[in-house]
Structure formats: C-alpha cells, structure tokens
Coordinates of C-alpha atoms in Angstrom, one line a residue:
X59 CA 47.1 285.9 -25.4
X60 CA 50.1 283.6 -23.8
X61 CA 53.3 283.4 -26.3
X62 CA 54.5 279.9 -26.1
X63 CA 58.4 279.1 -25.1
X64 CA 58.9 277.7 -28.8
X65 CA 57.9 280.3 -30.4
X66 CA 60.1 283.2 -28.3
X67 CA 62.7 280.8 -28.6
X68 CA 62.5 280.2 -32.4
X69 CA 61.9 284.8 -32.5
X70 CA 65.1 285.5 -30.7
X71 CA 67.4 287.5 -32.0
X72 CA 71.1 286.6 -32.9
X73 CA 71.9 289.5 -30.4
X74 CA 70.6 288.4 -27.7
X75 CA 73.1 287.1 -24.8
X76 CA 71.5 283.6 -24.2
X77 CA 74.2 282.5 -20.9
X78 CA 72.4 285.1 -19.2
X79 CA 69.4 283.4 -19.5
X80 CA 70.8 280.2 -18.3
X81 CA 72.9 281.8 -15.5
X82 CA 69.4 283.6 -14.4
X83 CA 67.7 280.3 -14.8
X84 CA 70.4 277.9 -13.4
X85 CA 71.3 280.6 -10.3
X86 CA 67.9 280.0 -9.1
X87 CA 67.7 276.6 -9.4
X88 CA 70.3 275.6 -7.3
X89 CA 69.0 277.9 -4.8
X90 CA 65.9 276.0 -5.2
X91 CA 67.7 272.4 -4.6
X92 CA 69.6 273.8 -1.8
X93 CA 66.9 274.6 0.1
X94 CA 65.0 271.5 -0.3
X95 CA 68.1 269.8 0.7
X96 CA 69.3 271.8 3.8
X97 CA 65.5 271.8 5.4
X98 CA 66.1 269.0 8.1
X99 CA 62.4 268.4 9.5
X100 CA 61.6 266.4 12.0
X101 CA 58.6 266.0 14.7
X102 CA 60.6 268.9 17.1
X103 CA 60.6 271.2 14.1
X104 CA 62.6 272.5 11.1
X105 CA 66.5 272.5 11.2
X106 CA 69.4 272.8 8.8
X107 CA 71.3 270.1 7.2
X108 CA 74.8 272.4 7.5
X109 CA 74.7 272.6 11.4
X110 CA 73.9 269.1 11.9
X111 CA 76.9 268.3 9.3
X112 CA 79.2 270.9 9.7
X113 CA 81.4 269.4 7.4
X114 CA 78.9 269.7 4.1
X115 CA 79.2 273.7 4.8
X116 CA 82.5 274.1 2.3
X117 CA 79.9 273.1 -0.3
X118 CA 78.3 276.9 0.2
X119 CA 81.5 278.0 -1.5
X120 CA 79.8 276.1 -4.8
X121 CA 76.3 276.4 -4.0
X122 CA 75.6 279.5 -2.9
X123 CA 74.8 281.1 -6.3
X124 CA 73.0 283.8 -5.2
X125 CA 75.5 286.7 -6.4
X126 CA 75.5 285.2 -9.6
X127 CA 72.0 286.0 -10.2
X128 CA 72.7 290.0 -8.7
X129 CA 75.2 289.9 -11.2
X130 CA 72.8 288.9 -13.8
X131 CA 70.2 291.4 -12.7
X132 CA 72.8 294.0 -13.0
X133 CA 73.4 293.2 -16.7
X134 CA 70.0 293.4 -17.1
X135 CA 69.1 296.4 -15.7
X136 CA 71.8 297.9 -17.4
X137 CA 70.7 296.9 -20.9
X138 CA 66.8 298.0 -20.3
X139 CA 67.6 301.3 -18.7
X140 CA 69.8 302.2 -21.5
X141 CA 66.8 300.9 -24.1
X142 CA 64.4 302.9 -22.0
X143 CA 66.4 306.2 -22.1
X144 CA 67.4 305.5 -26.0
X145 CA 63.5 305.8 -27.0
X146 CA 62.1 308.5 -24.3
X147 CA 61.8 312.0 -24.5
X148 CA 61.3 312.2 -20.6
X149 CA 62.4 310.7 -17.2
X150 CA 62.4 307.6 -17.6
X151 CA 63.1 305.9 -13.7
X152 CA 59.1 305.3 -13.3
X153 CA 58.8 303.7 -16.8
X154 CA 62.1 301.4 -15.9
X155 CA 61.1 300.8 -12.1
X156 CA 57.4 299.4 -13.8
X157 CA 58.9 297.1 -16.4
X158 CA 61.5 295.9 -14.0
X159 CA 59.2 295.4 -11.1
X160 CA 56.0 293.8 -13.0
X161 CA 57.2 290.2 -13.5
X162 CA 58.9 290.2 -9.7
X163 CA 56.0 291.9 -7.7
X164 CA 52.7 290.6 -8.9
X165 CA 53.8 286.7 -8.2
X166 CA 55.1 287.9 -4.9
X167 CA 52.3 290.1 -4.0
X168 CA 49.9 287.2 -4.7
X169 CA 52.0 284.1 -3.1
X170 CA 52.4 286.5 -0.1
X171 CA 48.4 287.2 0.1
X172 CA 47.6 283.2 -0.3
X173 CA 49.9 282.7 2.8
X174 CA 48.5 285.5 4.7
X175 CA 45.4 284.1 4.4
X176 CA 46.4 280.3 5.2
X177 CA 48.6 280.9 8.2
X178 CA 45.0 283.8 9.6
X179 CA 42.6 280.4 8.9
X180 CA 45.2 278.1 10.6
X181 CA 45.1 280.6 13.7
X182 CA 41.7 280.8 13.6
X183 CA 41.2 277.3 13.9
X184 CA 44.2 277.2 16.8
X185 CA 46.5 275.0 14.6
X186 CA 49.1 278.1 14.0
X187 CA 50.9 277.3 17.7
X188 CA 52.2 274.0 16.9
X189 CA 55.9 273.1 16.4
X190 CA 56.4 272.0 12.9
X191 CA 53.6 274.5 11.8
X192 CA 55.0 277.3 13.6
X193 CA 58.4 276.8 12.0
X194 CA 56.8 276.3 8.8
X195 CA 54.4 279.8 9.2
X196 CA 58.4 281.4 9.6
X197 CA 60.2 279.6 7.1
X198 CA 57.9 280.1 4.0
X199 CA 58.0 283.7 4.2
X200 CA 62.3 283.5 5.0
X201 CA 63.1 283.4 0.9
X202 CA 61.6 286.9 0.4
X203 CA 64.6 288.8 1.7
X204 CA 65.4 287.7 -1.4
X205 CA 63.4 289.9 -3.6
X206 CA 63.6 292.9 -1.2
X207 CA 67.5 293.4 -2.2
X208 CA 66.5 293.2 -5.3
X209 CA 63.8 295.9 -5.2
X210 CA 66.7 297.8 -3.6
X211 CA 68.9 296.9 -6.5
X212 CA 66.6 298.1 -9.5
X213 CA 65.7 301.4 -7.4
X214 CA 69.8 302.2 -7.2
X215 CA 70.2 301.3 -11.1
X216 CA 70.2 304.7 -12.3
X217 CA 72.1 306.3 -10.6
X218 CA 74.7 303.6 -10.1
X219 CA 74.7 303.1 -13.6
X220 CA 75.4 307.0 -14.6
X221 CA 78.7 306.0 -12.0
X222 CA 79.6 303.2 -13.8
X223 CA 79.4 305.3 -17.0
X224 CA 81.5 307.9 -15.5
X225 CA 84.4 305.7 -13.7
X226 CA 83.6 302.3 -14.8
X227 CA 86.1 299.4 -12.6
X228 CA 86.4 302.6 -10.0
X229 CA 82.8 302.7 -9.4
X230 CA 82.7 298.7 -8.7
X231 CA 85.9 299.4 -6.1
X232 CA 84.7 302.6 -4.4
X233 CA 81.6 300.1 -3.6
X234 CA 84.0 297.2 -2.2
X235 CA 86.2 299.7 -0.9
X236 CA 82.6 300.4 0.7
X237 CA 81.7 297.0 2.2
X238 CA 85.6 296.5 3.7
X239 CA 85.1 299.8 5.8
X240 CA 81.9 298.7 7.1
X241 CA 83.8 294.8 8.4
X242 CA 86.3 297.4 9.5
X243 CA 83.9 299.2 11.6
X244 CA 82.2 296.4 12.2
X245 CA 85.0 294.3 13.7
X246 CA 87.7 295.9 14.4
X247 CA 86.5 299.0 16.1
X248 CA 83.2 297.2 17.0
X249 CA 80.8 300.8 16.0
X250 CA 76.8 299.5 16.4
X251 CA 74.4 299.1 13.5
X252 CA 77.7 299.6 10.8
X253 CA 77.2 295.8 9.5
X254 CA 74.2 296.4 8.4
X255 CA 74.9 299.3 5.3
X256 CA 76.6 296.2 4.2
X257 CA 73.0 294.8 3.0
X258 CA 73.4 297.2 0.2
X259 CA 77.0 297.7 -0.5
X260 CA 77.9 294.3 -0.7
X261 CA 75.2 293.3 -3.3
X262 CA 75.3 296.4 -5.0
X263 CA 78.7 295.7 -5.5
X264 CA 78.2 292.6 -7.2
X265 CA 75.2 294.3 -9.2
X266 CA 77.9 296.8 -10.5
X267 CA 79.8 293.5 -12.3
X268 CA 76.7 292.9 -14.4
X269 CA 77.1 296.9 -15.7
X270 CA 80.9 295.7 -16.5
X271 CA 79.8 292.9 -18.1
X272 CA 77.1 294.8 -20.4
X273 CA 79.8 297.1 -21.4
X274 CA 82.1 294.1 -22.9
X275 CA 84.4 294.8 -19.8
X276 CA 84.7 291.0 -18.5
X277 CA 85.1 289.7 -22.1
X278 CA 87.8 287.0 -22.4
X279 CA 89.8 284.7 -20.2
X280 CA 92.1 286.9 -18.8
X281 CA 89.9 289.2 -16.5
X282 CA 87.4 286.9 -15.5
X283 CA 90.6 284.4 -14.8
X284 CA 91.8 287.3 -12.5
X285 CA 88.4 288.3 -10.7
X286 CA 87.8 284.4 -9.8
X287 CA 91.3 284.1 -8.5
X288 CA 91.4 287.4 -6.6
X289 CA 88.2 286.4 -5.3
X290 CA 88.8 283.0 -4.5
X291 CA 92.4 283.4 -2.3
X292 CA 90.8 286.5 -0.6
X293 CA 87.8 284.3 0.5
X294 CA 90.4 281.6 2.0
X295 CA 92.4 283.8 3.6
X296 CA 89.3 286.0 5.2
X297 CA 87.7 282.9 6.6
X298 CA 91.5 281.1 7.7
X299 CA 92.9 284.4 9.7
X300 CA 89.6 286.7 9.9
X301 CA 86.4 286.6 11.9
X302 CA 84.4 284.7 9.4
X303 CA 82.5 281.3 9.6
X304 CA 83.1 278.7 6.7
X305 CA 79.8 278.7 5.5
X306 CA 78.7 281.2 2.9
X307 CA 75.2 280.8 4.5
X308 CA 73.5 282.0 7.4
X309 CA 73.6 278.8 10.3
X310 CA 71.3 278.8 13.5
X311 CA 72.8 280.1 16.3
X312 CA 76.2 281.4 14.8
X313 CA 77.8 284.5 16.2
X314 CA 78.7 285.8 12.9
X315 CA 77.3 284.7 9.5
X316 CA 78.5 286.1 6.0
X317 CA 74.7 286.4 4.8
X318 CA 72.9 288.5 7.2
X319 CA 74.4 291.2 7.4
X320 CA 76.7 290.1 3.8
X321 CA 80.5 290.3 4.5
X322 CA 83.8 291.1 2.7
X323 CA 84.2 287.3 2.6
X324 CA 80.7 286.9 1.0
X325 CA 81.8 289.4 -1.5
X326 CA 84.7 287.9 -2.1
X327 CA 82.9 284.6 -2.9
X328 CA 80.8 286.9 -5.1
X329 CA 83.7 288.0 -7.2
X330 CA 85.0 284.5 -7.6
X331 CA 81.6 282.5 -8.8
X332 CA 81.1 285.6 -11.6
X333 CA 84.7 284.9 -12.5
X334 CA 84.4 281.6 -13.0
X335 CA 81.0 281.8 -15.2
X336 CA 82.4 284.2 -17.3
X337 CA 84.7 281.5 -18.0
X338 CA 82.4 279.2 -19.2
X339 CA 80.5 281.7 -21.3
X340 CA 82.0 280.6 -24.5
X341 CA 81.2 276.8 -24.9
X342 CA 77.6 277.9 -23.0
X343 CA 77.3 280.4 -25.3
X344 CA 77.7 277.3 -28.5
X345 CA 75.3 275.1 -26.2
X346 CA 72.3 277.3 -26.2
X347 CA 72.3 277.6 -29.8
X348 CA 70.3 274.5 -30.2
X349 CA 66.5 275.0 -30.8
X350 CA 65.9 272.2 -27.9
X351 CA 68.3 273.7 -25.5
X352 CA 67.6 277.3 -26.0
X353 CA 63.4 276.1 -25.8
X354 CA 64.0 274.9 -22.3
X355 CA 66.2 277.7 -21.3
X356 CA 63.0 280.1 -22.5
X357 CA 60.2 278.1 -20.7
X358 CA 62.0 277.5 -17.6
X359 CA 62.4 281.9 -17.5
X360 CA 59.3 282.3 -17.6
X361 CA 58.3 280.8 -14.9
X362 CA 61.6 280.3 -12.4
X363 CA 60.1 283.6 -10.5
X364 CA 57.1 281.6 -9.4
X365 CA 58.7 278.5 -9.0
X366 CA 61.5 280.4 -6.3
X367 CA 58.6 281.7 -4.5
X368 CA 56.6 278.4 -4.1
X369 CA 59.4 275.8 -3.7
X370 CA 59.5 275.6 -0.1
X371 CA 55.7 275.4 0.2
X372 CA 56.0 272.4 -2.2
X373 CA 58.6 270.8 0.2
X374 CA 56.6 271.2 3.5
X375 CA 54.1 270.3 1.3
X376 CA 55.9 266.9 1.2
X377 CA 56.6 266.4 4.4
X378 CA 53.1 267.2 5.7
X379 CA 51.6 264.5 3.5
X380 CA 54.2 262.2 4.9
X381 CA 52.6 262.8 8.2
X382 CA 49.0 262.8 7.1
X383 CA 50.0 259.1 5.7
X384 CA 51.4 258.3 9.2
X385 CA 54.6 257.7 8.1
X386 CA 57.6 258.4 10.7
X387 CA 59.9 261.3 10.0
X388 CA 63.9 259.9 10.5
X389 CA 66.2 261.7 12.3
X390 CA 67.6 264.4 9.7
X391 CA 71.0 262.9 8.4
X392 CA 70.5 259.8 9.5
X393 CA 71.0 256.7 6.9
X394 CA 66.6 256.6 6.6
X395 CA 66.8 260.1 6.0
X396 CA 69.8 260.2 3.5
X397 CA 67.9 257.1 1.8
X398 CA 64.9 259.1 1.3
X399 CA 66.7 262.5 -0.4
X400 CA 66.1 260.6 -4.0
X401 CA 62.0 260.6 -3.4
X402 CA 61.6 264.0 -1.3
X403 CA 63.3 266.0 -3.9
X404 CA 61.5 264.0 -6.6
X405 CA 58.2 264.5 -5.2
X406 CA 59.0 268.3 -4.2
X407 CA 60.0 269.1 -7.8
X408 CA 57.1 267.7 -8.7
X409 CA 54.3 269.5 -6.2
X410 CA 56.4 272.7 -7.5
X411 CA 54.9 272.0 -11.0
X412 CA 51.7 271.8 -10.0
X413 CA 52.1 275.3 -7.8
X414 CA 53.8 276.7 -11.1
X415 CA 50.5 275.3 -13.6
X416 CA 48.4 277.2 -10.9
X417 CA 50.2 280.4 -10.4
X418 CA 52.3 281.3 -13.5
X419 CA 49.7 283.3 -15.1
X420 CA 50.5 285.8 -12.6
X421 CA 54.5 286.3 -13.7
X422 CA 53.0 286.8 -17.6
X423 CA 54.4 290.3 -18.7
X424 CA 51.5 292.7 -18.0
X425 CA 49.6 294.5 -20.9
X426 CA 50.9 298.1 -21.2
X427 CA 49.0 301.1 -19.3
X428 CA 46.1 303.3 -21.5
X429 CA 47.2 305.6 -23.2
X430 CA 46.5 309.2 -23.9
X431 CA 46.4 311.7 -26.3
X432 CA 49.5 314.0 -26.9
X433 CA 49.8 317.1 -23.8
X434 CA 47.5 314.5 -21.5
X435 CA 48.4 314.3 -18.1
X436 CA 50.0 310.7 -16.6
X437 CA 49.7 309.6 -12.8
X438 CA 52.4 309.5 -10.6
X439 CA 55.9 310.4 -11.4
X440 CA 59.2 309.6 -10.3
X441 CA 58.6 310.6 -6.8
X442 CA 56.1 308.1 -6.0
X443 CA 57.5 305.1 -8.2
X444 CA 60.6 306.0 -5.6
X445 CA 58.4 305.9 -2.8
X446 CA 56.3 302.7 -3.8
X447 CA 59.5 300.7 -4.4
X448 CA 60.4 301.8 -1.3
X449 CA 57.3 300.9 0.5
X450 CA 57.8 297.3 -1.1
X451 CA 61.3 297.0 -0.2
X452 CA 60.6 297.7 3.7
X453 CA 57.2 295.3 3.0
X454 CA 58.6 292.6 1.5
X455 CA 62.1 292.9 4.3
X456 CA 59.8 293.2 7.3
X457 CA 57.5 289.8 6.2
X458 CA 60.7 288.0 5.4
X459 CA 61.8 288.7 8.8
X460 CA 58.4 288.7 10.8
X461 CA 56.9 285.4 9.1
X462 CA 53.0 284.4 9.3
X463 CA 53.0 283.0 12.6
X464 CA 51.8 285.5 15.6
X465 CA 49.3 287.5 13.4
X466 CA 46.7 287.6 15.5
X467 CA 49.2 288.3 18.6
X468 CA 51.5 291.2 16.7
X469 CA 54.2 289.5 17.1
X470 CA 57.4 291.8 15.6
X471 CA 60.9 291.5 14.3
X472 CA 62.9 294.9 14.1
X473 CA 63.6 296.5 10.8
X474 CA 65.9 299.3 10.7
X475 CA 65.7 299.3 14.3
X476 CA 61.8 300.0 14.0
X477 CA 59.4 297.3 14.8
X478 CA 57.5 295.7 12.7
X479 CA 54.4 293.2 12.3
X480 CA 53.1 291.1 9.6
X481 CA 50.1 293.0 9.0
X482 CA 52.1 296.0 8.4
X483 CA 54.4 294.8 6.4
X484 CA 51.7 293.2 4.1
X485 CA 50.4 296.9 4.0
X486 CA 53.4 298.6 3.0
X487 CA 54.6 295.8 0.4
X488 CA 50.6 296.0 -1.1
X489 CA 50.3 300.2 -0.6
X490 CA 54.2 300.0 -2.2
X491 CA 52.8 298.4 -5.4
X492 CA 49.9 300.2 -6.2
X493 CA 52.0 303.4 -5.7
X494 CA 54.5 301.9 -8.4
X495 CA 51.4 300.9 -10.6
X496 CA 50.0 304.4 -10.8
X497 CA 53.3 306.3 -11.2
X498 CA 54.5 305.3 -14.4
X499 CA 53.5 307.3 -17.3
X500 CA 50.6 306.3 -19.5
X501 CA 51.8 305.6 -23.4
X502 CA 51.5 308.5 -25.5
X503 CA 49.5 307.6 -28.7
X504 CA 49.6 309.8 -31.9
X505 CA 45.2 310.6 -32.9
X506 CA 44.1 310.8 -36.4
X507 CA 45.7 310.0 -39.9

C-alpha cells in the first residue's frame, strides 16, 4: 500500500531535521535546471551553453550544488548506520548497504534497462548512427556517474564514520589533506593516474561534513561563517594563481576541469556552499514548519531520485518533438534560442512528470525480506553486500562513461585503466544488485505465544 505525502508529512516527528530534506530536494533540483539549461542542441549535435558563453561559467560557483547533496547523504548515512547498529545484535554493513541502496538502485537499474533496450531497437533499425541521436545515446546515460560516487560513498560509511567518531574535524582534514597531495602529485610533480584517487577523496571529504553536522558540530553562525569563508577565498585564489579553470563543471575540450577528476578547488567550492546552507538552516528550519510547505518538501522526496534519472530524457524528449513538428532548431545562445528557454524548460518540467507518474513506483521503499525463525540461516553476508556494491559501482561508472551508442559494435571507454563496454557494464551493475539483494540478513521473527 502507497503512504500519501500528507499523511508522512502530518506523522513526522518534531525530531526530525526537515532542511535536510529540502537541501536533498533543492540540491537536485538545480542540478535538474542546470542541465536542461546548459544542453545547447542543435542539428550538428549536443553542446554546452558554458563553452559557447564562457562568461555564464562563474555561475558554477552558485549552481553547482552537487556537494551539497554528498553533504546531505553523509548526514544521512550517519544517522541510519547509528540506528541500525543501536537495534542489532550482529554486523550490521549488509543490513545498512540494503536500506541505503534500495530507493537509489532499483529506479536506476530499471531507467538503465529501458535505455538499453531503446538505444539496441534504434540500432537495430540503423537510426543509432546519426548525429543528434548519437549524442543523445551518450548524454542520457552521462548523469549516472552520479549515483556511482554515491554507491562508493555508502560502501565507505562505516568505516569512515568509526574515524569520525574517533578524531572528528581530524578525520575531515586528513581527507582534504588527502585530495591537496593528489593536485600536488598531480600538478606539480606531474606522477600518472594520481588525479584520479581524487574521485574518492574529494567527495568523501565533503561526505565527512554531513557526519559533523549529525553530531551538532556545524551548529551556529560562527563555524559555518568560517567554513564558507575559508572555502570561498581558497577557491579564488586556486583558480586566480593555480592551474584551475573557472568553471566548477566539466567543459568540452578543456585541459583541466575541477569535476572529472574533482580538484582541491572543487573541494573548496564544496566547503563554501555547505557553509553557506548551514547559514540559512535557522529561518529554513521555521519555513518548513508549515503543513503546506513541509507537504511539498515530502512529495517532492519521494520521487526526486526518479525525476534526476529521467530529466534529460524529458529534455531530448523536447527537442525531438520539436523536430518531428518540423520546427527549426536556432543556433544555441542566439536571441531565438534565449527566447525559447521560458517554453523548453516549461515543457521539459512537464514531460518529467509524466516520466515520474510512470516510473515512481519503482523508488517506493521495498517491503522487508522473509523472515525466519530464531538459529535460521540468512543469505549472503557482508562479503558479498561489499562485493555487489562494488559490482554496481564499476557498473553504473563504466555505463556513465561508455553510453548506449556502439552496442552492437563494443565500443569502450576505459575504467580504471580496464576497458569496458556497455553490455558489461549493464552486467556488473545488474549481477552487483542481486548480490546486494541476497546478502542482507532475513528478519528474525520470534514463533509462538
């Protein structure tokens, strides 16, 4: 049976931390509107808005949001590992990898299975080699890297956390410590392959933040005031005397980007956008506690995983029934194209909503396993929920990297300096899940009187 928004809304406990809700909720929508804005498509293919207007790119330093929602998964994490362990009397990492993992890999599991099979039938039919639908075939899948640092994030939980517990700020700064050793490596002494540990110690870094937070330790103006400006001056100077570009997103053709691999800079934007939320935490806070406010908050969670994976298909959705109408495409920021923002991001919003009606069922929290009488044996263990998550991880990487197009021709990307296809990727994200599936202990359940 579905619980309605209004009525989790109206059973929420005074507890609860509602700005996390709305930071998890707000972070992804303007991810959402970013993309839909930056996606310059024209007839000779798919280009971004921030190399053709160099000059929009200092708006990255507002809109990338994206370690504001690591933060918030850390915070998260934090708080249902802890409930987990409070109420167990065993290991709990499978139990806490399955809860985590339920609501973020059965929408992705099935948006990345309808692809597969759209972009196999478009190839089949010989319409997968054309321009705009061979960007598109890459770009749809592009998002996902996305949830495979985040896989990454709640595999590291535990054990991060048990730092945090231990040396609290000294765990966050042997992590950033971490990252600025890598950009030392990277460019100073110029050692191969070094940028890329920064994948995981930038964003775990940031995921640390949200364990500070859940212990009360960015309470306050004061720290939060600090963090944002620490972060904010270290960005400026990094990208005004340092090798690092102006945008905090990845552009086409750039030597260096702070996304892929992430950089100090990127983490320094990091530490600046959770400083300045933190700041607004308190009139948020008073803001969410009305019933209409905190109802739309609750609806638009449960379904902003679903709507993040499908957005961009809504978008090319748009612009493909643009073409099917024969209307021209303008150049992209040109004054035809600027003047038809209002409508496309309307009408994108609004194909998103229909994707969401179709697919939400599939981000509902799933029932809970069978359970078994007292000295029964459970499946799996914490061996192969680590194993599973890691399959997905490397899955969900190598598709985000790979794209649909070439499926029939193999074509590869190269993921920790091992090729990879499509195909195999959709294996090892699939085989990943199931392993995660069957590894968590079944409930325990007490027989007789």
């Amino acid at each position: 049976m579905t619980v309605s928004a209004e009525a989790v809304a109206a059973a929420t406990p005074a507890t609860r931390d509602r700005y996390i809700d709305l930071l998890r909720v707000a972070s992804l929508g303007t991810v959402v509107c970013g993309h839909w804005l930056m996606a310059a498509v024209s007839a000779d293919g798919i280009g971004n808005l921030l190399a053709l207007v160099p000059g929009l790119q200092v708006l990255t330093w507002g809109l990338q949001i994206m370690p504001v929602f690591f933060f918030v998964g850390g915070f998260s994490h934090a708080l249902s590992h802890r409930s987990l362990a409070r109420r167990a009397d065993r290991p709990v990492y499978a139990d806490f990898l399955r809860a985590r993992l339920q609501r973020l890999l059965r929408p992705t599991l099935v948006f990345v299975l309808v692809w597969s099979a759209a972009a196999l039938a478009l190839q089949l039919a010989g319409a997968g080699g054309g321009r705009l639908t061979g960007a598109a075939l890459r770009l749809v899948t592009q998002p996902l890297w996305f949830i495979g640092i985040y896989l990454a994030m709640v595999a590291f939980t535990p054990p991060l956390l048990r730092l945090h517990e231990r040396f609290g700020w000294g765990a966050f700064a042997g992590l950033a410590g971490a990252a600025a050793l890598v950009d030392v490596l990277r460019f100073a002494l110029g050692v191969p392959y070094a940028e890329f540990l920064n994948f995981a110690l930038v964003w775990l870094a940031v995921h640390q933040l949200g364990f500070l937070r859940a212990d009360g330790r960015l309470s306050g103006l004061r720290r939060p005031g600090a963090l944002a400006a620490a972060g904010l001056t270290g960005a400026v100077l990094l990208v005004a005397f340092g090798p690092y570009p102006l945008s905090m997103v990845g552009m086409p053709g750039e030597k260096v980007s702070n996304m892929a691999p992430p950089t100090l800079a990127l983490l320094c934007h990091g530490l600046w956008l959770v400083g300045a939320v933190q700041l607004l935490a308190g009139p948020a806070t008073a803001w969410l506690r009305r019933p209409r406010v905190w109802r739309g908050v609750v609806a638009a969670n449960g379904v902003a995983m679903t709507a993040f994976l499908w957005h961009l298909t809504a978008m090319l959705g748009v612009y493909a029934a643009q073409l099917a109408l024969g209307l021209a495409l303008p150049a992209p920021a040109g004054a035809a194209w600027w003047a038809q923002v209002p409508v496309r991001l309307a009408l994108a919003a609004l194909v998103t909503a229909l994707l969401v009606a179709l697919f939400r069922r599939f981000e509902a929290p799933a029932r809970p396993g069978p359970a078994v009488a007292p000295g029964g044996t459970p499946a799996g263990g914490g061996p192969s929920a680590a194993l599973g998550i890691t399959l997905c991880l490397l899955g969900v990487l190598g598709l985000s990297m790979t794209g649909l197009g070439g499926l029939l021709e193999g074509h590869s990307a190269t993921l920790i300096a091992v090729p990879v296809t499509a195909p195999v990727a959709i294996g090892m994200a699939l085989g990943g899940w199931l392993l995660v599936e069957r590894s968590a202990p079944a409930r325990r359940v007490r027989l007789g009187g």
